[in-house]
Short mmCIF file of C-alpha atoms (C1' of nucleotides) in Angstrom, two decimals:
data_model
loop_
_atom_site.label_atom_id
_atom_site.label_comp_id
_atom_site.label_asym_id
_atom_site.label_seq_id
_atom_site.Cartn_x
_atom_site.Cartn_y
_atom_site.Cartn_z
CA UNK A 13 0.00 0.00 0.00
CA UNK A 14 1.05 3.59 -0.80
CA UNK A 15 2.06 5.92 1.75
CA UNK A 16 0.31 6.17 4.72
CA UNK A 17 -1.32 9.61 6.53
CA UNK A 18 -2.82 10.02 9.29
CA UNK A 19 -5.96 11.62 7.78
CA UNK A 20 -6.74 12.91 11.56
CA UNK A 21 -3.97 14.63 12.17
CA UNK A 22 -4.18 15.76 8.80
CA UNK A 23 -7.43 17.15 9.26
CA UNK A 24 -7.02 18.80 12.77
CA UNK A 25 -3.80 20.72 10.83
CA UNK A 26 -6.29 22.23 8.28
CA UNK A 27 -8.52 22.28 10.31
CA UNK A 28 -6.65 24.72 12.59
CA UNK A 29 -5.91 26.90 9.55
CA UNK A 30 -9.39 27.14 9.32
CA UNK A 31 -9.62 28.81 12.87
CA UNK A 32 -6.95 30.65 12.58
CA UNK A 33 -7.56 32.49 9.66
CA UNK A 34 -11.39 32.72 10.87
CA UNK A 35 -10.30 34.21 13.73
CA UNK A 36 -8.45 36.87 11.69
CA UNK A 37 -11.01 38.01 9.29
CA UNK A 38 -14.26 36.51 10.46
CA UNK A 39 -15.80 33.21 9.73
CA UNK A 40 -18.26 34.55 6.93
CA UNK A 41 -14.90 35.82 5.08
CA UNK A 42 -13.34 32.42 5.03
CA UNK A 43 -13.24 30.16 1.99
CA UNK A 44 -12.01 27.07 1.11
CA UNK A 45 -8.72 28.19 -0.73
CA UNK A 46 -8.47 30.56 2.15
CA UNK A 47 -7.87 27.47 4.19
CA UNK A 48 -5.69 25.82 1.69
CA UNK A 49 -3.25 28.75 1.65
CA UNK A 50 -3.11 28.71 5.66
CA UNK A 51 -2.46 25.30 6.17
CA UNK A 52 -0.13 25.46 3.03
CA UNK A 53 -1.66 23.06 1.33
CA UNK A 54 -3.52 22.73 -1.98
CA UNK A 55 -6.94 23.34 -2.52
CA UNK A 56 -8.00 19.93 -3.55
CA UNK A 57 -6.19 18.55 -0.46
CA UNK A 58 -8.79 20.40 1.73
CA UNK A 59 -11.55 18.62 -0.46
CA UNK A 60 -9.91 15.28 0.04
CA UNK A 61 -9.61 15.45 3.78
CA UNK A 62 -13.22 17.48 3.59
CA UNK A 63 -15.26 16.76 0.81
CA UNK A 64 -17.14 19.56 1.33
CA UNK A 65 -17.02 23.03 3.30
CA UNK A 66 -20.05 22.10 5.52
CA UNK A 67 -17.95 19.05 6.64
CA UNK A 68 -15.21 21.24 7.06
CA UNK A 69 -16.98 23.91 9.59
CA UNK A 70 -18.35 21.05 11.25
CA UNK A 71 -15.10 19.55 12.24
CA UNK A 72 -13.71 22.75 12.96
CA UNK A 73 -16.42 23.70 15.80
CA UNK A 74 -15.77 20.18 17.28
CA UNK A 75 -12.44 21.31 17.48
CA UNK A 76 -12.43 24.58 19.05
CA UNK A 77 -14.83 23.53 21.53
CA UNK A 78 -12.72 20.59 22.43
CA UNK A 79 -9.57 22.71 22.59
CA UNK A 80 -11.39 25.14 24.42
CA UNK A 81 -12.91 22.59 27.03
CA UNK A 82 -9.07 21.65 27.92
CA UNK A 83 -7.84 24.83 28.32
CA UNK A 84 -10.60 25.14 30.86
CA UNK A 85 -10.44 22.12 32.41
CA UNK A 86 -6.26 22.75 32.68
CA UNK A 87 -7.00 25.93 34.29
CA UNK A 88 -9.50 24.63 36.87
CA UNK A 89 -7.13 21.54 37.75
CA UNK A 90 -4.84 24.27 37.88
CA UNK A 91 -6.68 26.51 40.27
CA UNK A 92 -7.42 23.49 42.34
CA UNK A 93 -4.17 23.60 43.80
CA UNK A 94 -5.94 26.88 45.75
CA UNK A 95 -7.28 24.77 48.42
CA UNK A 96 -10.32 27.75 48.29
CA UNK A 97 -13.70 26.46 46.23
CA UNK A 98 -13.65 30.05 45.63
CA UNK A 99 -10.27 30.14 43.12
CA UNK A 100 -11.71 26.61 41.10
CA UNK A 101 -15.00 28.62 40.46
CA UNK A 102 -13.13 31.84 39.72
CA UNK A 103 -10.65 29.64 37.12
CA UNK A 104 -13.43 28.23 35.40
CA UNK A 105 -15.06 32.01 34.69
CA UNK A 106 -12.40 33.84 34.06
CA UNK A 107 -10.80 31.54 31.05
CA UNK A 108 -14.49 32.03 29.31
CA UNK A 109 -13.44 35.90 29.07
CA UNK A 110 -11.65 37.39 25.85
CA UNK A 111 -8.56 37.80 27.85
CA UNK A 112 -6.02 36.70 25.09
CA UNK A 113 -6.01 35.93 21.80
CA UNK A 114 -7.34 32.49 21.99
CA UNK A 115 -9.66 33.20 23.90
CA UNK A 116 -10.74 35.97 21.95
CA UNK A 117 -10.37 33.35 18.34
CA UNK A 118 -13.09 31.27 20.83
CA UNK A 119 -15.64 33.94 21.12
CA UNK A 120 -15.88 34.88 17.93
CA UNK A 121 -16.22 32.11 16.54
CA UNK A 122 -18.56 30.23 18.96
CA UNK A 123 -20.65 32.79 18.59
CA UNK A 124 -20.56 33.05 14.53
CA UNK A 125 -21.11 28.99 14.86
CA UNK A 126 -24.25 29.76 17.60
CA UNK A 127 -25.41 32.74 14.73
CA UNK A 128 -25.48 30.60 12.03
CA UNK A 129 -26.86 27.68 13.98
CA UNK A 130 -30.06 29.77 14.49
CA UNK A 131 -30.47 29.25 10.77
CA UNK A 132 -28.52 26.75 9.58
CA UNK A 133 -30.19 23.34 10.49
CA UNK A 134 -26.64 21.59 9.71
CA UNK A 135 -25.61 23.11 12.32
CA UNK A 136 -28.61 23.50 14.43
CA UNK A 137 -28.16 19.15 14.47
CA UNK A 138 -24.57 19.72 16.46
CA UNK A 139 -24.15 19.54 20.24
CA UNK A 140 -24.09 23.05 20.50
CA UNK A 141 -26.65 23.33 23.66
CA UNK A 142 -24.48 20.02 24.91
CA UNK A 143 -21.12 21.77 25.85
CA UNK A 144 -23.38 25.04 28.02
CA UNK A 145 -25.10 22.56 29.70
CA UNK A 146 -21.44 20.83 30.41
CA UNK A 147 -20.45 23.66 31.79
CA UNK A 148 -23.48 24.35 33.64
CA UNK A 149 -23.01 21.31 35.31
CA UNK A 150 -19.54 21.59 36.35
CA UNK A 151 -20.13 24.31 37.58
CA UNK A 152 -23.70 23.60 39.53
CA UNK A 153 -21.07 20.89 41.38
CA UNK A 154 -18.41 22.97 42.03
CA UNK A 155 -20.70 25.52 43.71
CA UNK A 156 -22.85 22.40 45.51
CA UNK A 157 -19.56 21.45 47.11
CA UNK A 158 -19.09 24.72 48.40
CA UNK A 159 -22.46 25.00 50.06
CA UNK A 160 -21.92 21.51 51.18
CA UNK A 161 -18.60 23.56 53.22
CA UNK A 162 -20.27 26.22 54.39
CA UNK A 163 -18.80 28.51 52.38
CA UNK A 164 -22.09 29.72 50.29
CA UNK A 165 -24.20 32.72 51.50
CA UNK A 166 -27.57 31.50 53.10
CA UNK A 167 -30.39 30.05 50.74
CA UNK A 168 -28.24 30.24 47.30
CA UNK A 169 -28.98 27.91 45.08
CA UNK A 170 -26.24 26.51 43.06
CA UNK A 171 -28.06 25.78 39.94
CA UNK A 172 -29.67 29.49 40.07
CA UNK A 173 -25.83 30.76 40.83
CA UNK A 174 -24.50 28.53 38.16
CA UNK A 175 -26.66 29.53 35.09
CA UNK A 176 -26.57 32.91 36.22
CA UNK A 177 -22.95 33.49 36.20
CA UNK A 178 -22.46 31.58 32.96
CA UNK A 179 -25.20 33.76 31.11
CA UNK A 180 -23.02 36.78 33.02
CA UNK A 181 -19.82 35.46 31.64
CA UNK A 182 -21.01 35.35 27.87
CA UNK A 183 -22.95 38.38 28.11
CA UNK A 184 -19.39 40.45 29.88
CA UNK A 185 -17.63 38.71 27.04
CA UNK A 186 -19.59 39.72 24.42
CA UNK A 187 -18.54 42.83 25.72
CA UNK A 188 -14.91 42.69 25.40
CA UNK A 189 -15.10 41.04 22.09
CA UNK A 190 -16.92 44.11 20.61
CA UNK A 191 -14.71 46.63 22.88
CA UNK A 192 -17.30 48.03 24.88
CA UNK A 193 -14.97 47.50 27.64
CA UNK A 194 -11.90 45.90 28.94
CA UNK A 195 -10.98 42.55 30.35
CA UNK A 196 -10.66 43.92 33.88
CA UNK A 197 -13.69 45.64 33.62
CA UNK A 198 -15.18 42.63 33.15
CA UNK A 199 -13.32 40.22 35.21
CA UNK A 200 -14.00 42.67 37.88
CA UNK A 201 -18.01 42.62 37.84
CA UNK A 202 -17.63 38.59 37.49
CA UNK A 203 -15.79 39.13 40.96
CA UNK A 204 -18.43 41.06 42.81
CA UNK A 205 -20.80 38.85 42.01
CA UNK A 206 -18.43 35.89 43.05
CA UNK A 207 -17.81 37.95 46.06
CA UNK A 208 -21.91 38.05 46.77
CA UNK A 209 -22.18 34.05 46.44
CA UNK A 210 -19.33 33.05 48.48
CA UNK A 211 -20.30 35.03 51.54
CA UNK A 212 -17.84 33.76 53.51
CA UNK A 213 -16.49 36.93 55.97
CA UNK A 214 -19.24 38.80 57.41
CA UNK A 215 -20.36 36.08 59.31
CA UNK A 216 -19.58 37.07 62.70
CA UNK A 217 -20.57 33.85 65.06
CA UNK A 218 -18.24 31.94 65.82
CA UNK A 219 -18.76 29.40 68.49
CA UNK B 14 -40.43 67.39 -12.40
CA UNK B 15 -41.22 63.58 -12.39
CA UNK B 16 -42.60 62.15 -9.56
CA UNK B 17 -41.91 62.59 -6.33
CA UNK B 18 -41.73 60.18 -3.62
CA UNK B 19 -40.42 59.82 -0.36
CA UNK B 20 -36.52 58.43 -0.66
CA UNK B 21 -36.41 57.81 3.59
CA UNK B 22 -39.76 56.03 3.43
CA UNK B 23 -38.74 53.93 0.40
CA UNK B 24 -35.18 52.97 1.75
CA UNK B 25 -36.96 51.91 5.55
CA UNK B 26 -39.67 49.89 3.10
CA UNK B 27 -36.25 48.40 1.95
CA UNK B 28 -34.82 47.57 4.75
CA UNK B 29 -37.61 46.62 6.63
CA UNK B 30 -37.81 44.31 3.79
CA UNK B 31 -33.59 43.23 4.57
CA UNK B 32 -34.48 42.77 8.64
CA UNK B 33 -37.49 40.37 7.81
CA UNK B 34 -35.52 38.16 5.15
CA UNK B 35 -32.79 38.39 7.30
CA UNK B 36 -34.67 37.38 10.32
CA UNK B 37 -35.88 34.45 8.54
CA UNK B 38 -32.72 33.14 6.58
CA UNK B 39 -29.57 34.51 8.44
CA UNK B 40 -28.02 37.87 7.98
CA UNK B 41 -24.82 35.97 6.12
CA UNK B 42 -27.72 34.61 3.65
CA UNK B 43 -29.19 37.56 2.45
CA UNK B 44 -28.23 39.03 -0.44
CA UNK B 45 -29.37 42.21 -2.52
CA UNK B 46 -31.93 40.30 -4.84
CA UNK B 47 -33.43 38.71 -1.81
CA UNK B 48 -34.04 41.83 -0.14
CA UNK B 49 -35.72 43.06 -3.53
CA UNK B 50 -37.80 40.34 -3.81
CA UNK B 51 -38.87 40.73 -0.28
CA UNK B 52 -39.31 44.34 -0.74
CA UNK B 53 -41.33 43.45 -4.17
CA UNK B 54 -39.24 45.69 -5.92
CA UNK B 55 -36.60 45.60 -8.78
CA UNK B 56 -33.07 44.72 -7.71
CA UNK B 57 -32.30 48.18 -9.66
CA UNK B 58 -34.51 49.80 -6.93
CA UNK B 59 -32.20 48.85 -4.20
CA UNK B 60 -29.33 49.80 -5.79
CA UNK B 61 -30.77 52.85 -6.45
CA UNK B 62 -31.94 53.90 -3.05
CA UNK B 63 -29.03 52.25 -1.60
CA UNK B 64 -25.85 52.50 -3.98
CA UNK B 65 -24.48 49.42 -2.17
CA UNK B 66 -24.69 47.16 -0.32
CA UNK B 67 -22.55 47.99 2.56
CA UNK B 68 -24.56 51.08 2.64
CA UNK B 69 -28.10 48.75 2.77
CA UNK B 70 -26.33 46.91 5.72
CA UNK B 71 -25.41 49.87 7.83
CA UNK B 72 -28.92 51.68 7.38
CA UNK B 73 -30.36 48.41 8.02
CA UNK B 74 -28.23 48.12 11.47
CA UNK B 75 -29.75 51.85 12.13
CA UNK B 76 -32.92 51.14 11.98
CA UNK B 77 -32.80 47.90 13.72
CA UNK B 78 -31.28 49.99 16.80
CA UNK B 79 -33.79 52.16 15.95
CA UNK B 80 -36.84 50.27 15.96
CA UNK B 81 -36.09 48.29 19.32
CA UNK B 82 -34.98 51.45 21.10
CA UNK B 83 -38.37 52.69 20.32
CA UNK B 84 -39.58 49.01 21.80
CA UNK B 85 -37.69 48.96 24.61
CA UNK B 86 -39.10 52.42 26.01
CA UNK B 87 -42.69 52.10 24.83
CA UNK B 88 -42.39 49.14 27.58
CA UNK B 89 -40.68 50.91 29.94
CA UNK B 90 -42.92 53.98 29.23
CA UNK B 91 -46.32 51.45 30.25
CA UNK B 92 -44.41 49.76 33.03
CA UNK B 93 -43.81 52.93 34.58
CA UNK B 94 -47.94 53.80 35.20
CA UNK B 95 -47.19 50.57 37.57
CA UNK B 96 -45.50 52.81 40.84
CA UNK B 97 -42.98 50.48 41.73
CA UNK B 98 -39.27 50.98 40.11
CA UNK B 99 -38.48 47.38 40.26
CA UNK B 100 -41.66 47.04 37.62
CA UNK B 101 -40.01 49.75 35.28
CA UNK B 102 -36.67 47.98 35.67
CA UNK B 103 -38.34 44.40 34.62
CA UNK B 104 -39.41 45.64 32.09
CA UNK B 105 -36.69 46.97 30.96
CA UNK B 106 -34.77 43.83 31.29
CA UNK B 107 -37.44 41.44 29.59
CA UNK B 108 -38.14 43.44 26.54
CA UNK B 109 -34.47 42.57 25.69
CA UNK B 110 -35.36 39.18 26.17
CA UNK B 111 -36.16 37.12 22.51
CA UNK B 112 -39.35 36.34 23.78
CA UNK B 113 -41.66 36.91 20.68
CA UNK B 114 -40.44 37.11 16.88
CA UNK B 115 -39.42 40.63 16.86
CA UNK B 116 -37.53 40.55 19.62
CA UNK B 117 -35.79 37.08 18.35
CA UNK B 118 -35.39 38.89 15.03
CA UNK B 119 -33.21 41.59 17.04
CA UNK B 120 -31.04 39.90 19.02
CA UNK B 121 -30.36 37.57 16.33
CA UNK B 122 -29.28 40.21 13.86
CA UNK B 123 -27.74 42.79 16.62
CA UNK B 124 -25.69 39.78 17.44
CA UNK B 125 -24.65 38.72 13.92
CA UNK B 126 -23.51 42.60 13.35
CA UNK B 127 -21.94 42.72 16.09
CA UNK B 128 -20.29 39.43 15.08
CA UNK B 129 -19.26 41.01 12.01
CA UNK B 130 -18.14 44.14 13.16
CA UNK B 131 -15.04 42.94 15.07
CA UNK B 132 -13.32 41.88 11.66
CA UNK B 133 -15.19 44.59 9.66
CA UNK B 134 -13.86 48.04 9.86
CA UNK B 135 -16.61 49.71 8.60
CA UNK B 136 -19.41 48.39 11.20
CA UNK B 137 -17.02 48.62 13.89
CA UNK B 138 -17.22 52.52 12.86
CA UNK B 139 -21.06 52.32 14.04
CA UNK B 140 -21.95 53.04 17.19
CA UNK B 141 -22.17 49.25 18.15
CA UNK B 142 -21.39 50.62 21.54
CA UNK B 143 -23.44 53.75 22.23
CA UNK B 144 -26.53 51.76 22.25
CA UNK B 145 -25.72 49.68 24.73
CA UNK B 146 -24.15 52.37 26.90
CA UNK B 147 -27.35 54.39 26.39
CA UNK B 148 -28.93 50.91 27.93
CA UNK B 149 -26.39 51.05 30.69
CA UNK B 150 -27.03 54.78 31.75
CA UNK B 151 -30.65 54.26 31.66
CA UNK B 152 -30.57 51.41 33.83
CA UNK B 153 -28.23 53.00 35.86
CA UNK B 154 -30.54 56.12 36.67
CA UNK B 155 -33.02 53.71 37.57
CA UNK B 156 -31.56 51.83 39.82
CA UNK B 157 -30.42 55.01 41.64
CA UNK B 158 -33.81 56.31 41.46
CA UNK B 159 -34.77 52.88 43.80
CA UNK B 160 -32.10 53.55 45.88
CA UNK B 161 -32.91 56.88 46.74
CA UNK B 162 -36.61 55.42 47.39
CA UNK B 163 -34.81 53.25 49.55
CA UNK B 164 -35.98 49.91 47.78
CA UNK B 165 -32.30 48.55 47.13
CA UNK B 166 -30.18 45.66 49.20
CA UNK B 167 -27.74 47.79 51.30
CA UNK B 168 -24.69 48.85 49.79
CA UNK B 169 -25.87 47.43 46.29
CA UNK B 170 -23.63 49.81 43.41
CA UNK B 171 -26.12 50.86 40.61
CA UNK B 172 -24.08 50.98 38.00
CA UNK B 173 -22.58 47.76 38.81
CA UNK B 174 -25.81 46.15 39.17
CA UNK B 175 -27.02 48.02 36.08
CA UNK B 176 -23.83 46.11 33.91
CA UNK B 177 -24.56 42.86 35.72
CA UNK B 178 -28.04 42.54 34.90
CA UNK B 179 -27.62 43.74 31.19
CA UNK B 180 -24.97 41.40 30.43
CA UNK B 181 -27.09 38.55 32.06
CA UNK B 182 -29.42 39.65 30.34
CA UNK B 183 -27.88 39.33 26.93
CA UNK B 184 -26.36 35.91 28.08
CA UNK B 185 -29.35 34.82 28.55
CA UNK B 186 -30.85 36.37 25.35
CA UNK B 187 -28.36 33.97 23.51
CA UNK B 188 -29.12 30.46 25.22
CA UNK B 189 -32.88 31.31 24.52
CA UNK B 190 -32.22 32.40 20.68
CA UNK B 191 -30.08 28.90 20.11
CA UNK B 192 -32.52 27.05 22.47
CA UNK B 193 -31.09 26.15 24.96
CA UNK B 194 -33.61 27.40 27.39
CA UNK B 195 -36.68 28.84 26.65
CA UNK B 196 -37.70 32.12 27.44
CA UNK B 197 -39.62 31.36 30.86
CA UNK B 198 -36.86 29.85 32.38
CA UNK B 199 -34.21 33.13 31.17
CA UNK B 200 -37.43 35.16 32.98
CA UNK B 201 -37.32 33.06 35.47
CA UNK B 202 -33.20 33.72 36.55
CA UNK B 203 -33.67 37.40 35.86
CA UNK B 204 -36.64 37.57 38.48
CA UNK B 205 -34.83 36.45 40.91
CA UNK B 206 -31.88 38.34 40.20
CA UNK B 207 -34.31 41.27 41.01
CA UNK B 208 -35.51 39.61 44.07
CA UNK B 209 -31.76 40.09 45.66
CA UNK B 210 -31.47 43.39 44.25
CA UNK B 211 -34.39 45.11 45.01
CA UNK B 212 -34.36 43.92 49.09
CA UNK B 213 -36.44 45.88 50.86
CA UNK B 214 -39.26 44.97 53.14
CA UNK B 215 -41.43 42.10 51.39
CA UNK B 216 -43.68 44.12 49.17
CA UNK B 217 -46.92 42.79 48.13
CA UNK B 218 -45.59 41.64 44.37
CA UNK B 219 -48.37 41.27 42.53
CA UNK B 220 -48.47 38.43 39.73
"C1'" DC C 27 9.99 -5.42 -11.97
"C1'" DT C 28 4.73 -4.45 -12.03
"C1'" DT C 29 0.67 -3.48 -9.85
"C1'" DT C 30 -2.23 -1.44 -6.70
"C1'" DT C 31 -3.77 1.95 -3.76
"C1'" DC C 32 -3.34 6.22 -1.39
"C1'" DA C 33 -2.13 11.05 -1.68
"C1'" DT C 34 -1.55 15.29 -4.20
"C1'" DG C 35 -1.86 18.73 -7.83
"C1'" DG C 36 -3.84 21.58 -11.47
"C1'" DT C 37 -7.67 23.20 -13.54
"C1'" DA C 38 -12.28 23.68 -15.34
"C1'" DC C 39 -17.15 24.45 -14.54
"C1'" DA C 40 -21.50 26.10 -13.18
"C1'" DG C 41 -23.64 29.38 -10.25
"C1'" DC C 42 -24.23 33.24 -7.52
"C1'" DC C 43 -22.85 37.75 -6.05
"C1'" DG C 44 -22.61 42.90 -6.15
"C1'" DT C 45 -22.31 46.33 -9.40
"C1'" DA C 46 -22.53 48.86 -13.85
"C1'" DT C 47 -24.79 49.91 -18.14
"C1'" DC C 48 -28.31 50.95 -21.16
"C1'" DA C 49 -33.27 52.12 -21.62
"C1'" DA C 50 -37.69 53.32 -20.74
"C1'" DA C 51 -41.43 55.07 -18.37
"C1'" DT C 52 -43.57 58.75 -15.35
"C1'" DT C 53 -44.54 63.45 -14.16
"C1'" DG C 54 -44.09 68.42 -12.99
"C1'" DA C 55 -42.68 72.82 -14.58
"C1'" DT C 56 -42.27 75.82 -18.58
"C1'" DA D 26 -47.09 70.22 -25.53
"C1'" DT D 27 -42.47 69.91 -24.58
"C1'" DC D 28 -38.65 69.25 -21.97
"C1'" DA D 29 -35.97 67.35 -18.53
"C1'" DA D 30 -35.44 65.58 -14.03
"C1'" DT D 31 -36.49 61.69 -11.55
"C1'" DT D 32 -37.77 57.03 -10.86
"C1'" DT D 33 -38.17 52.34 -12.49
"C1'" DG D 34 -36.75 48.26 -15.29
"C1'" DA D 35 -34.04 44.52 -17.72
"C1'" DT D 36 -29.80 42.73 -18.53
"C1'" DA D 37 -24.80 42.17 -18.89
"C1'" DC D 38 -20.20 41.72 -16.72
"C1'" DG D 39 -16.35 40.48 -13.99
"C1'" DG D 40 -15.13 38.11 -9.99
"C1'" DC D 41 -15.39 34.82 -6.63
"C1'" DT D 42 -17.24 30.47 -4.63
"C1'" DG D 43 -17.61 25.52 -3.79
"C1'" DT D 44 -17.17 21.45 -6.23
"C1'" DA D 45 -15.93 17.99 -9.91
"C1'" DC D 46 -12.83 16.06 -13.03
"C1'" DC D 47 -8.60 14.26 -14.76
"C1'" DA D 48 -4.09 13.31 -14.14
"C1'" DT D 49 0.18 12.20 -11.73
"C1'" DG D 50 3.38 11.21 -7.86
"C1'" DA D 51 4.68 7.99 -4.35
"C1'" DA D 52 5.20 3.86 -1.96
"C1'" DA D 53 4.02 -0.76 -0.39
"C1'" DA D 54 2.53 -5.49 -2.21
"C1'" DG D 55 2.67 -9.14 -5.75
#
DNA sequence: CTTTTCATGGTACAGCCGTATCAAATTGAT
DNA sequence: ATCAATTTGATACGGCTGTACCATGAAAAG
């Protein structure tokens, strides 16, 4: 047999080209030679690896949110070296914000992908509600442990406090992706409200 | 002279014509022979009133803005015959919501421009920002108003409160408009967003 | 070797897009 | 009525898009 590829590594490469040139010009500018230039390849390569464009959007989502899950989940793991419940939650907020340049290429496209999704049906069909509700439930646990030590304000419900911060989170960066404000600006409403959930120091008996 | 007829009326019949086919197909869909069509006009006609399309697009934007502005305070306008604040400022809040077509119309478009206008120079131009600044103020004022009434939690910061509920608010707007949730449960987290904010002796809430 | 099968390249094609061009109506003032 | 400004209409053009087609290079199997 003739020379062997491995058509998924392969296809995550151009694939990558794919976001990376999205992420410069916007994912309605991108074409398929676009991609083929980026990944340095030729145009029919894309086509074999993709037959077609749709195919090739597809596996690019699935891609960016898997990358993006992992650099979440490395942060949080990272975080939970802070013994605090507090610092995990914080982790998982803050690396949803535009902060850096990834993070940024993640916005904008997720949201393009969640645009077109409205009215694509293509796209509509992929596990786009499936990673949100993910992350709501990571994060409806991580805040259930934390009531479970104590560390919650009175009566909050973690699923409430969960869906509420992540609509918070997208909403703030939204914000920062069209420059209506900074990072900081941002990262510091996310921390008030952190700092009204985890009501930890104006608790005064102490028996 | 030949006839006369009213060029602002004609281009909003136009791009009336551009929201509604864009509503229904996705803004990245719609091209200038659609809109015509829509607008059951000759694809002359639009190039006339509107020499291009980037042009069509921005005037289309405006009057999007435009029209929900007007939405948004015709709401808050009726709310306000109800005496309490925390009415005007629901109202405020769930006309942003995609509840009903127009408003699913809006926040799909707004979002899709806004999408666009962080690779696009020439939307980024717009005031993408002022609008929801002007939201920010507004809320803002209101929220002091209620403070000054004394209806606010203790030490609650208006204009904090005023960017965390409008960016929950448009968080939320997106999960609804891609389905994750539907529109009572967004209402739903909003409410009691409220409920913390406005802390004050339990009024009688009607509803 | 040859053969077979995968991988790559170049290019052509049909279709749609925004825009430009060429005409023709319509209508008010002279 | 005549003229000319304004508004409408049909169509053509160049460019770009995604995809299909045909060919060739490369490398393992016979």
């Amino acid at each position: 047999m003739p020379k062997r590829v491995d058509h998924t590594q392969r296809r995550i490469e151009i694939a990558e080209a794919l976001i990376r040139v999205a992420g410069r010009r916007g994912l309605h500018a991108v074409g398929m030679r676009d991609v083929a230039a980026e990944a340095d390849v030729s145009l029919r390569l894309v086509q074999y690896y993709f037959e077609t464009k749709e195919k090739l959007l597809l596996f690019g989502l699935q891609l960016l949110a898997e990358r993006f899950g992992e650099r979440v989940a490395a942060r949080v793991t990272a975080a939970e070296a802070d013994p605090s419940p507090r610092a995990t939650v914080e982790a998982l907020l803050m690396a949803a914000l535009p902060t850096d340049e990834e993070s940024r290429t993640f916005h904008l496209l997720y949201t393009s992908y969640a645009v077109l999704a409205v009215t694509d049906q293509a796209l509509a069909a992929q596990p786009f509600v499936r990673d949100p509700d993910a992350a709501e439930d990571a994060l409806t646990k991580l805040l259930r442990q934390a009531q479970g030590a104590g560390l919650l304000s009175p009566g909050a419900n973690p699923r409430l406090e969960a869906v509420t911060l992540l609509a918070m989170s997208a909403g703030l960066g939204t914000s920062v992706l069209v420059g209506q404000r900074g990072p900081e600006a941002a990262a510091e409403v996310l921390h008030h409200q952190l700092d009204r959930i985890f009501q930890e120091s104006d608790h005064s008996s102490r028996m």
